[in-house]
Short mmCIF file of C-alpha atoms and ligand atoms in Angstrom, two decimals:
data_model
loop_
_atom_site.label_atom_id
_atom_site.label_comp_id
_atom_site.label_asym_id
_atom_site.label_seq_id
_atom_site.Cartn_x
_atom_site.Cartn_y
_atom_site.Cartn_z
CA UNK A 118 -32.14 55.64 -21.93
CA UNK A 119 -35.15 56.21 -24.17
CA UNK A 120 -33.45 58.77 -26.39
CA UNK A 121 -29.55 58.37 -25.91
CA UNK A 122 -27.05 56.03 -23.81
CA UNK A 123 -24.51 59.20 -24.35
CA UNK A 124 -24.38 62.29 -22.05
CA UNK A 125 -22.20 64.75 -23.72
CA UNK A 126 -23.50 67.85 -24.88
CA UNK A 127 -25.39 66.07 -28.08
CA UNK A 128 -26.85 63.29 -26.49
CA UNK A 129 -28.13 65.53 -23.17
CA UNK A 130 -29.56 67.87 -25.79
CA UNK A 131 -31.52 64.95 -27.73
CA UNK A 132 -32.53 63.35 -24.65
CA UNK A 133 -33.73 66.95 -22.90
CA UNK A 134 -35.47 68.36 -25.92
CA UNK A 135 -37.47 64.84 -26.81
CA UNK A 136 -38.36 64.15 -23.39
CA UNK A 137 -40.13 67.89 -23.52
CA UNK A 138 -41.44 67.28 -26.73
CA UNK A 139 -42.91 64.06 -25.88
CA UNK A 140 -44.79 65.94 -22.95
CA UNK A 141 -42.90 64.74 -20.24
CA UNK A 142 -42.45 67.70 -16.97
CA UNK A 143 -39.10 66.01 -16.09
CA UNK A 144 -36.28 63.86 -17.32
CA UNK A 145 -34.69 61.10 -14.63
CA UNK A 146 -30.95 61.46 -15.76
CA UNK A 147 -28.25 58.25 -15.62
CA UNK A 148 -25.76 59.11 -13.21
CA UNK A 149 -23.35 56.14 -13.72
CA UNK A 150 -20.45 58.13 -14.22
CA UNK A 151 -20.53 61.22 -12.48
CA UNK A 152 -16.63 62.02 -12.72
CA UNK A 153 -17.35 63.04 -16.64
CA UNK A 154 -21.21 64.37 -16.42
CA UNK A 155 -21.00 68.30 -16.80
CA UNK A 156 -23.52 69.29 -14.32
CA UNK A 157 -23.05 73.36 -15.29
CA UNK A 158 -23.81 71.86 -19.56
CA UNK A 159 -26.92 70.12 -17.84
CA UNK A 160 -28.40 73.02 -15.80
CA UNK A 161 -27.98 75.25 -18.43
CA UNK A 162 -29.85 73.17 -20.89
CA UNK A 163 -32.77 71.85 -18.55
CA UNK A 164 -33.36 75.90 -18.13
CA UNK A 165 -33.51 76.35 -21.64
CA UNK A 166 -35.92 73.80 -22.08
CA UNK A 167 -37.84 74.99 -19.03
CA UNK A 168 -37.67 70.74 -17.97
CA UNK A 169 -37.11 69.47 -14.11
CA UNK A 170 -34.72 66.49 -13.39
CA UNK A 171 -33.80 63.98 -11.07
CA UNK A 172 -30.88 61.33 -11.15
CA UNK A 173 -30.43 57.75 -10.71
CA UNK A 174 -27.69 54.94 -10.90
CA UNK A 175 -27.10 51.62 -9.48
CA UNK A 176 -23.76 51.35 -7.41
CA UNK A 177 -21.31 48.80 -8.91
CA UNK A 178 -19.07 46.32 -7.41
CA UNK A 179 -16.26 48.82 -6.77
CA UNK A 180 -18.91 50.83 -4.93
CA UNK A 181 -21.10 48.70 -3.35
CA UNK A 182 -22.07 50.28 -0.07
CA UNK A 183 -22.77 46.40 1.63
CA UNK A 184 -19.47 45.25 0.65
CA UNK A 185 -16.91 43.54 3.53
CA UNK A 186 -14.04 46.19 2.27
CA UNK A 187 -14.65 49.55 4.46
CA UNK A 188 -12.73 50.73 1.22
CA UNK A 189 -15.37 50.09 -1.22
CA UNK A 190 -17.82 51.21 1.26
CA UNK A 191 -16.37 54.45 1.78
CA UNK A 192 -15.95 54.85 -2.12
CA UNK A 193 -19.46 54.58 -2.61
CA UNK A 194 -20.24 57.07 0.05
CA UNK A 195 -18.05 59.11 -1.51
CA UNK A 196 -19.72 58.60 -5.48
CA UNK A 197 -23.16 58.83 -4.36
CA UNK A 198 -22.09 62.48 -2.39
CA UNK A 199 -21.00 63.55 -5.29
CA UNK A 200 -23.78 62.46 -7.54
CA UNK A 201 -25.61 64.73 -4.72
CA UNK A 202 -23.75 68.02 -5.34
CA UNK A 203 -24.57 67.42 -9.11
CA UNK A 204 -28.61 66.63 -8.42
CA UNK A 205 -27.89 70.28 -6.56
CA UNK A 206 -26.50 71.23 -9.18
CA UNK A 207 -28.70 70.46 -11.83
CA UNK A 208 -31.70 72.25 -9.38
CA UNK A 209 -32.99 68.28 -9.09
CA UNK A 210 -34.79 67.23 -5.71
CA UNK A 211 -34.62 63.47 -6.19
CA UNK A 212 -31.44 61.01 -5.90
CA UNK A 213 -32.87 57.55 -6.60
CA UNK A 214 -31.98 53.83 -7.93
CA UNK A 215 -30.24 51.38 -6.35
CA UNK A 216 -27.66 53.22 -4.33
CA UNK A 217 -27.65 50.69 -1.23
CA UNK A 218 -25.82 47.93 -3.25
CA UNK A 219 -24.26 46.91 -6.51
CA UNK A 220 -27.04 46.79 -9.24
CA UNK A 221 -26.06 42.77 -9.72
CA UNK A 222 -26.53 39.86 -9.21
CA UNK A 223 -25.23 38.45 -5.70
CA UNK A 224 -24.35 34.62 -5.76
CA UNK A 225 -24.90 35.12 -2.03
CA UNK A 226 -27.57 36.73 0.39
CA UNK A 227 -26.90 39.79 1.98
CA UNK A 228 -25.49 40.13 5.27
CA UNK A 229 -26.31 41.53 8.54
CA UNK A 230 -22.74 43.27 8.30
CA UNK A 231 -23.29 44.35 4.89
CA UNK A 232 -26.87 45.72 5.64
CA UNK A 233 -25.77 47.26 8.83
CA UNK A 234 -22.80 49.02 6.57
CA UNK A 235 -24.97 50.30 3.92
CA UNK A 236 -27.78 51.56 6.43
CA UNK A 237 -24.95 53.36 8.31
CA UNK A 238 -24.01 54.96 4.73
CA UNK A 239 -27.17 55.86 3.41
CA UNK A 240 -28.10 57.62 7.14
CA UNK A 241 -25.15 59.91 6.51
CA UNK A 242 -25.91 60.53 2.46
CA UNK A 243 -29.75 61.64 3.69
CA UNK A 244 -28.78 63.98 6.38
CA UNK A 245 -26.21 65.21 3.63
CA UNK A 246 -29.10 64.84 1.00
CA UNK A 247 -31.47 66.88 3.22
CA UNK A 248 -29.34 70.13 3.65
CA UNK A 249 -29.21 70.23 0.01
CA UNK A 250 -32.84 69.63 -0.48
CA UNK A 251 -32.77 66.43 -2.22
CA UNK A 252 -34.43 63.24 -1.40
CA UNK A 253 -32.94 59.74 -1.77
CA UNK A 254 -35.50 57.08 -2.74
CA UNK A 255 -34.15 53.62 -2.92
CA UNK A 256 -35.50 51.29 -5.54
CA UNK A 257 -36.72 47.81 -5.03
CA UNK A 258 -35.66 45.65 -8.13
CA UNK A 259 -36.03 41.88 -8.45
CA UNK A 260 -33.64 39.51 -7.10
CA UNK A 261 -30.87 39.19 -10.05
CA UNK A 262 -29.73 42.74 -9.55
CA UNK A 263 -29.65 42.98 -5.86
CA UNK A 264 -29.76 40.51 -2.65
CA UNK A 265 -30.68 43.08 0.02
CA UNK A 266 -34.60 43.70 -0.95
CA UNK A 267 -37.03 42.50 -3.66
CA UNK A 268 -40.42 43.54 -2.36
CA UNK A 269 -42.10 47.08 -0.86
CA UNK A 270 -42.72 45.26 2.43
CA UNK A 271 -38.70 44.34 2.73
CA UNK A 272 -37.77 47.93 1.69
CA UNK A 273 -39.79 48.68 4.62
CA UNK A 274 -38.26 46.76 6.54
CA UNK A 275 -34.72 48.15 5.37
CA UNK A 276 -35.76 51.65 5.91
CA UNK A 277 -36.61 51.29 9.34
CA UNK A 278 -33.11 50.48 9.48
CA UNK A 279 -31.79 52.89 8.00
CA UNK A 280 -33.91 55.55 10.16
CA UNK A 281 -33.79 58.43 8.89
CA UNK A 282 -37.03 60.54 7.37
CA UNK A 283 -35.58 61.96 4.17
CA UNK A 284 -35.11 58.25 2.46
CA UNK A 285 -38.21 56.79 0.94
CA UNK A 286 -39.19 53.69 -1.39
CA UNK A 287 -38.79 53.85 -5.11
CA UNK A 288 -41.45 51.12 -6.71
CA UNK A 289 -40.86 50.14 -10.01
CA UNK A 290 -43.47 48.06 -12.15
CA UNK A 291 -41.26 45.84 -14.12
CA UNK A 292 -39.66 44.62 -10.94
CA UNK A 293 -42.74 44.62 -8.66
CA UNK A 294 -44.43 42.42 -11.54
CA UNK A 295 -41.50 39.81 -11.18
CA UNK A 296 -41.62 39.77 -7.20
CA UNK A 297 -44.80 40.82 -5.55
CA UNK A 298 -48.25 38.74 -5.67
CA UNK A 299 -49.87 41.91 -7.26
CA UNK A 300 -49.65 45.37 -8.05
CA UNK A 301 -51.88 47.17 -5.79
CA UNK A 302 -51.36 45.98 -1.69
CA UNK A 303 -47.52 47.10 -2.40
CA UNK A 304 -48.50 50.63 -3.00
CA UNK A 305 -50.94 50.58 0.02
CA UNK A 306 -48.43 49.07 2.19
CA UNK A 307 -45.94 51.52 1.13
CA UNK A 308 -48.53 54.59 1.62
CA UNK A 309 -46.60 57.96 2.77
CA UNK A 310 -43.20 56.33 2.46
CA UNK A 311 -43.51 55.59 -1.32
CA UNK A 312 -41.21 58.41 -2.83
CA UNK A 313 -40.44 57.57 -6.36
CA UNK A 314 -42.19 55.43 -9.50
CA UNK A 315 -40.98 53.56 -12.42
CA UNK A 316 -43.42 53.05 -14.97
CA UNK A 317 -42.22 50.07 -16.61
CA UNK A 318 -43.66 47.20 -18.98
CA UNK A 319 -42.78 43.62 -18.39
CA UNK A 320 -40.15 43.40 -21.61
CA UNK A 321 -39.11 47.00 -20.76
CA UNK A 322 -41.06 47.88 -24.22
CA UNK A 323 -44.48 49.94 -24.85
CA UNK A 324 -46.28 50.49 -21.84
CA UNK A 325 -49.58 48.20 -22.50
CA UNK A 326 -47.67 45.73 -24.66
CA UNK A 327 -46.80 43.08 -22.06
CA UNK A 328 -47.97 41.46 -18.62
CA UNK A 329 -47.95 44.74 -16.14
CA UNK A 330 -51.32 45.26 -13.85
CA UNK A 331 -51.00 48.75 -14.42
CA UNK A 332 -54.59 49.77 -13.61
CA UNK A 333 -54.22 48.10 -10.15
CA UNK A 334 -50.64 50.21 -9.75
CA UNK A 335 -52.32 53.55 -10.38
CA UNK A 336 -55.32 53.26 -8.52
CA UNK A 337 -52.83 52.15 -5.58
CA UNK A 338 -51.27 55.65 -6.42
CA UNK A 339 -54.80 57.68 -6.48
CA UNK A 340 -55.77 55.72 -2.73
CA UNK A 341 -52.63 57.12 -1.36
CA UNK A 342 -52.36 60.49 -2.80
CA UNK A 343 -48.88 60.08 -4.35
CA UNK A 344 -47.21 62.76 -5.56
CA UNK A 345 -44.32 62.83 -6.43
CA UNK A 346 -42.62 61.73 -9.72
CA UNK A 347 -43.72 58.93 -12.48
CA UNK A 348 -40.98 58.15 -14.83
CA UNK A 349 -41.05 56.32 -17.94
CA UNK A 350 -38.41 53.62 -18.25
CA UNK A 351 -37.67 51.55 -21.26
CA UNK A 352 -34.63 49.69 -22.54
CA UNK A 353 -33.72 48.59 -26.49
CA UNK A 354 -30.84 47.47 -28.00
CA UNK A 355 -31.78 50.42 -30.53
CA UNK A 356 -30.06 52.91 -27.29
CA UNK A 357 -27.23 51.64 -25.89
CA UNK A 358 -25.16 52.68 -22.69
CA UNK A 359 -22.39 49.76 -22.55
CA UNK A 360 -21.93 50.35 -18.50
CA UNK A 361 -26.17 49.98 -17.86
CA UNK A 362 -27.24 47.99 -20.68
CA UNK A 363 -25.17 45.34 -20.20
CA UNK A 364 -25.71 45.23 -16.30
CA UNK A 365 -29.35 45.06 -17.10
CA UNK A 366 -29.12 42.65 -19.82
CA UNK A 367 -30.60 44.17 -22.74
CA UNK A 368 -30.22 42.16 -25.66
CA UNK A 369 -33.23 42.52 -27.58
CA UNK A 370 -34.76 45.26 -29.87
CA UNK A 371 -38.36 46.21 -28.35
CA UNK A 372 -38.44 49.75 -30.04
CA UNK A 373 -36.74 51.99 -33.03
CA UNK A 374 -38.73 54.88 -32.77
CA UNK A 375 -37.68 56.55 -29.27
CA UNK A 376 -39.77 59.93 -30.12
CA UNK A 377 -43.18 57.50 -30.98
CA UNK A 378 -42.05 55.66 -27.83
CA UNK A 379 -42.30 58.38 -25.56
CA UNK A 380 -44.50 60.36 -26.51
CA UNK A 381 -46.76 57.06 -26.05
CA UNK A 382 -45.59 56.32 -22.78
CA UNK A 383 -46.85 59.64 -21.85
CA UNK A 384 -50.34 59.80 -22.85
CA UNK A 385 -50.37 56.20 -21.69
CA UNK A 386 -49.91 57.45 -18.04
CA UNK A 387 -51.47 60.80 -18.02
CA UNK A 388 -54.61 58.71 -19.34
CA UNK A 389 -54.06 55.84 -16.29
CA UNK A 390 -53.97 58.96 -13.75
CA UNK A 391 -56.80 60.64 -15.37
CA UNK A 392 -58.80 57.66 -15.11
CA UNK A 393 -57.43 57.25 -11.43
CA UNK A 394 -58.74 60.89 -10.70
CA UNK A 395 -62.61 59.94 -12.04
CA UNK A 396 -62.82 57.13 -9.53
CA UNK A 397 -61.96 59.45 -6.44
CA UNK A 398 -64.34 62.03 -7.59
CA UNK A 399 -67.07 59.57 -6.67
MN1 MN B 263 -36.21 51.25 -12.56
#
């Protein structure tokens, strides 16, 4: 979403070439519409440009694993199964995001039955994912995008309910900045069960231009010895995917120059990681 909101050949090529050029080793592909995604094209482009890939998505009301309607839960499980096949086909090892329920503002709390339904489906999907060499990570997002879990501690409780070791926590600094009391303790609490990281600023624009306490977050990653994906996430009305932009409320233009934004983010993240490593040496 830094370079394109359209995942046809032109969009994928631009995203892959520019992500590599900005200094990243991996690109995360949104799989909001797996039915129209060309996995063979993506696999070829990733190979050609020597870039690793992961995939993410948020479920919708028609694929909500917490739904009281078994047909909706079945549709969600089917769609996630399809996403696993796609991740496998593009050589990815991680599927993450809001894959436990619909990514939307709920007008009521999660129900015990909804939690149990989602946990059961994710337990089955985790086994299937393990067979494909893919790891599932559940993204902790703010109260306006899920009612199931908004903090790292709540995520640990839900992952215990799933009870499968191929499922881990996916933390995102943008959401943590809204819901957590600080950015260090949640990382330490999750520890070895942290499987995926999104680095986003408080307004989802340039890193370092908002209120997120990145120093504490990266020190936490260093303390737990985290070695999984660290992915920059940013949105602006300059790049639009109707499905995703409207759900996330991207109404404002935070940047225009995708290449400058991405190169800046890559340097920012690598500098934070290097600074954290320098502390570990002492
Ligand atoms: Mn995120």
